[in-house]
GROMACS .gro file of C-alpha atoms in nm:
model
  165
    1MET     CA    1   0.008  -0.008   0.010
    2PRO     CA    2   0.158   0.325  -0.101
    3THR     CA    3   0.158   0.618   0.129
    4PRO     CA    4   0.148   0.943  -0.041
    5HIS     CA    5   0.348   1.243   0.059
    6ALA     CA    6   0.355   1.613  -0.081
    7VAL     CA    7   0.569   1.839  -0.243
    8ARG     CA    8   0.528   2.188  -0.397
    9GLY     CA    9   0.670   2.208  -0.749
   10ASP     CA   10   0.607   2.169  -1.108
   11ILE     CA   11   0.516   1.836  -1.191
   12THR     CA   12   0.673   1.822  -1.529
   13GLN     CA   13   1.012   1.837  -1.363
   14ALA     CA   14   0.933   1.561  -1.127
   15ARG     CA   15   1.199   1.293  -1.111
   16VAL     CA   16   0.985   0.981  -1.111
   17ALA     CA   17   0.891   0.693  -1.325
   18ALA     CA   18   0.564   0.839  -1.424
   19VAL     CA   19   0.364   1.135  -1.410
   20VAL     CA   20  -0.001   1.175  -1.395
   21ASN     CA   21  -0.180   1.410  -1.636
   22ALA     CA   22  -0.520   1.564  -1.542
   23ALA     CA   23  -0.625   1.509  -1.926
   24ASN     CA   24  -0.953   1.588  -2.098
   25ARG     CA   25  -1.157   1.315  -2.274
   26ALA     CA   26  -1.015   1.402  -2.608
   27MET     CA   27  -0.631   1.328  -2.515
   28ARG     CA   28  -0.496   1.613  -2.732
   29GLY     CA   29  -0.377   1.826  -2.476
   30GLY     CA   30  -0.546   2.137  -2.316
   31GLY     CA   31  -0.486   2.388  -2.027
   32GLY     CA   32  -0.365   2.362  -1.691
   33VAL     CA   33  -0.160   2.054  -1.605
   34ASP     CA   34  -0.259   1.885  -1.946
   35GLY     CA   35  -0.120   2.188  -2.137
   36ALA     CA   36   0.188   2.198  -1.913
   37ILE     CA   37   0.259   1.835  -1.957
   38HIS     CA   38   0.229   1.862  -2.348
   39ARG     CA   39   0.454   2.153  -2.358
   40ALA     CA   40   0.709   1.987  -2.130
   41GLY     CA   41   0.713   1.663  -2.304
   42GLY     CA   42   0.702   1.802  -2.649
   43PRO     CA   43   0.539   1.647  -2.974
   44ALA     CA   44   0.613   1.302  -2.869
   45VAL     CA   45   0.342   1.298  -2.606
   46LEU     CA   46   0.086   1.405  -2.856
   47ARG     CA   47   0.195   1.176  -3.122
   48ASP     CA   48   0.150   0.890  -2.851
   49CYS     CA   49  -0.183   1.014  -2.742
   50VAL     CA   50  -0.338   1.021  -3.085
   51GLU     CA   51  -0.190   0.666  -3.178
   52ARG     CA   52  -0.286   0.506  -2.851
   53PHE     CA   53  -0.614   0.692  -2.773
   54PRO     CA   54  -0.752   0.779  -3.140
   55HIS     CA   55  -1.102   0.825  -2.960
   56GLY     CA   56  -0.974   0.939  -2.642
   57LEU     CA   57  -1.053   0.821  -2.282
   58ALA     CA   58  -1.366   0.789  -2.082
   59THR     CA   59  -1.411   0.976  -1.741
   60GLY     CA   60  -1.246   0.773  -1.472
   61ASP     CA   61  -1.042   0.594  -1.698
   62ALA     CA   62  -0.643   0.611  -1.729
   63GLY     CA   63  -0.371   0.523  -2.017
   64TRP     CA   64  -0.012   0.581  -2.069
   65THR     CA   65   0.217   0.737  -2.320
   66THR     CA   66   0.605   0.849  -2.350
   67ALA     CA   67   0.671   1.131  -2.141
   68GLY     CA   68   0.860   1.262  -2.427
   69GLU     CA   69   1.139   1.529  -2.319
   70MET     CA   70   1.036   1.516  -1.941
   71PRO     CA   71   1.231   1.353  -1.661
   72ALA     CA   72   1.000   1.086  -1.624
   73ARG     CA   73   0.953   0.791  -1.856
   74TRP     CA   74   0.595   0.767  -1.874
   75VAL     CA   75   0.274   0.999  -1.840
   76ILE     CA   76  -0.026   0.825  -1.713
   77HIS     CA   77  -0.334   1.022  -1.843
   78THR     CA   78  -0.655   1.018  -1.659
   79VAL     CA   79  -0.966   1.200  -1.746
   80GLY     CA   80  -1.138   1.342  -1.420
   81PRO     CA   81  -1.475   1.440  -1.381
   82ASN     CA   82  -1.579   1.793  -1.452
   83TYR     CA   83  -1.758   1.933  -1.166
   84SER     CA   84  -1.816   2.267  -1.287
   85ALA     CA   85  -2.026   2.078  -1.590
   86GLY     CA   86  -2.218   1.909  -1.357
   87GLU     CA   87  -2.005   1.592  -1.326
   88ARG     CA   88  -2.020   1.537  -0.947
   89ASP     CA   89  -1.986   1.182  -0.873
   90ARG     CA   90  -1.697   1.131  -0.659
   91ASP     CA   91  -1.658   0.745  -0.752
   92LEU     CA   92  -1.538   0.880  -1.099
   93LEU     CA   93  -1.276   1.109  -0.919
   94ALA     CA   94  -1.150   0.808  -0.703
   95SER     CA   95  -1.139   0.592  -1.009
   96CYS     CA   96  -0.885   0.832  -1.178
   97TYR     CA   97  -0.650   0.771  -0.874
   98ARG     CA   98  -0.709   0.392  -0.880
   99ARG     CA   99  -0.679   0.332  -1.272
  100SER     CA  100  -0.357   0.558  -1.272
  101LEU     CA  101  -0.208   0.327  -0.985
  102GLU     CA  102  -0.328   0.021  -1.202
  103VAL     CA  103  -0.174   0.139  -1.505
  104ALA     CA  104   0.147   0.213  -1.328
  105GLU     CA  105   0.172  -0.134  -1.195
  106GLU     CA  106   0.094  -0.256  -1.545
  107ILE     CA  107   0.394  -0.074  -1.687
  108GLY     CA  108   0.630  -0.114  -1.395
  109ALA     CA  109   0.622   0.230  -1.279
  110ARG     CA  110   0.737   0.216  -0.933
  111THR     CA  111   0.743   0.590  -0.848
  112LEU     CA  112   0.436   0.827  -0.941
  113ALA     CA  113   0.368   1.217  -0.903
  114PHE     CA  114  -0.008   1.302  -0.911
  115PRO     CA  115  -0.138   1.647  -0.939
  116LEU     CA  116  -0.480   1.713  -0.781
  117VAL     CA  117  -0.728   1.557  -1.048
  118SER     CA  118  -1.021   1.796  -1.125
  119ALA     CA  119  -0.934   2.048  -0.872
  120GLY     CA  120  -0.815   2.319  -1.112
  121ILE     CA  121  -1.023   2.421  -1.428
  122TYR     CA  122  -1.279   2.138  -1.370
  123GLY     CA  123  -1.359   2.305  -1.025
  124TRP     CA  124  -1.372   2.020  -0.786
  125PRO     CA  125  -1.385   2.164  -0.437
  126LYS     CA  126  -1.011   2.143  -0.329
  127GLY     CA  127  -1.083   2.005   0.024
  128ASP     CA  128  -1.268   1.716  -0.111
  129ALA     CA  129  -1.013   1.653  -0.401
  130VAL     CA  130  -0.741   1.614  -0.172
  131ALA     CA  131  -0.933   1.411   0.069
  132CYS     CA  132  -1.028   1.165  -0.233
  133ALA     CA  133  -0.658   1.158  -0.349
  134VAL     CA  134  -0.538   1.068  -0.003
  135GLU     CA  135  -0.809   0.822   0.081
  136THR     CA  136  -0.785   0.634  -0.263
  137ILE     CA  137  -0.397   0.609  -0.272
  138SER     CA  138  -0.369   0.508   0.076
  139ALA     CA  139  -0.625   0.216   0.031
  140SER     CA  140  -0.464   0.107  -0.295
  141THR     CA  141  -0.285  -0.231  -0.313
  142ALA     CA  142  -0.091  -0.132  -0.630
  143ASP     CA  143   0.275  -0.261  -0.630
  144VAL     CA  144   0.433   0.094  -0.631
  145ASP     CA  145   0.690   0.237  -0.387
  146GLU     CA  146   0.646   0.599  -0.391
  147VAL     CA  147   0.351   0.827  -0.465
  148THR     CA  148   0.389   1.208  -0.454
  149LEU     CA  149   0.105   1.470  -0.458
  150VAL     CA  150   0.243   1.767  -0.623
  151ALA     CA  151   0.101   2.101  -0.518
  152PHE     CA  152   0.119   2.416  -0.754
  153ASP     CA  153   0.090   2.663  -0.447
  154ASP     CA  154   0.167   2.701  -0.080
  155ALA     CA  155  -0.191   2.708   0.015
  156THR     CA  156  -0.253   2.356  -0.162
  157LEU     CA  157   0.047   2.207  -0.025
  158ALA     CA  158  -0.065   2.312   0.324
  159LEU     CA  159  -0.400   2.168   0.259
  160VAL     CA  160  -0.245   1.830   0.122
  161GLU     CA  161  -0.033   1.806   0.421
  162GLN     CA  162  -0.310   1.848   0.663
  163HIS     CA  163  -0.491   1.570   0.494
  164LEU     CA  164  -0.178   1.337   0.507
  165ARG     CA  165  -0.149   1.395   0.878
   0.00000   0.00000   0.00000
């Protein structure tokens, strides 16, 4: 069972086997974390998304691609629910973390860095997004060694650390 820990930083620079991308259903890049990962990884990430996911991914699912030019080897893309658009089923959000950990195990990624899925532009309430992430990762039986929750700012880092205590 992985025990998550938190850091403040840029997920695209994480020195882990796989970074998790909060992707959209189309799997063609976007804003926020998704845009940052596609910019940092370069065109290889998009090419792999197009090839591996010609029809995108469903909300709550996950799949992997190369990480391109990032320090990580893989990107695990997961599609979070869009709270602002009415997708408020917490099980879908938990599924993002579960499926990402399952994919990590499938590809042999022993170290992962997660953003807070759906807590940015998709509007999931940050406190519940953190609670769901910590609960789901902590309950996982995936064979991974280290899970890092990467916070973009100090306030989010403090919130994550509070939930980890």
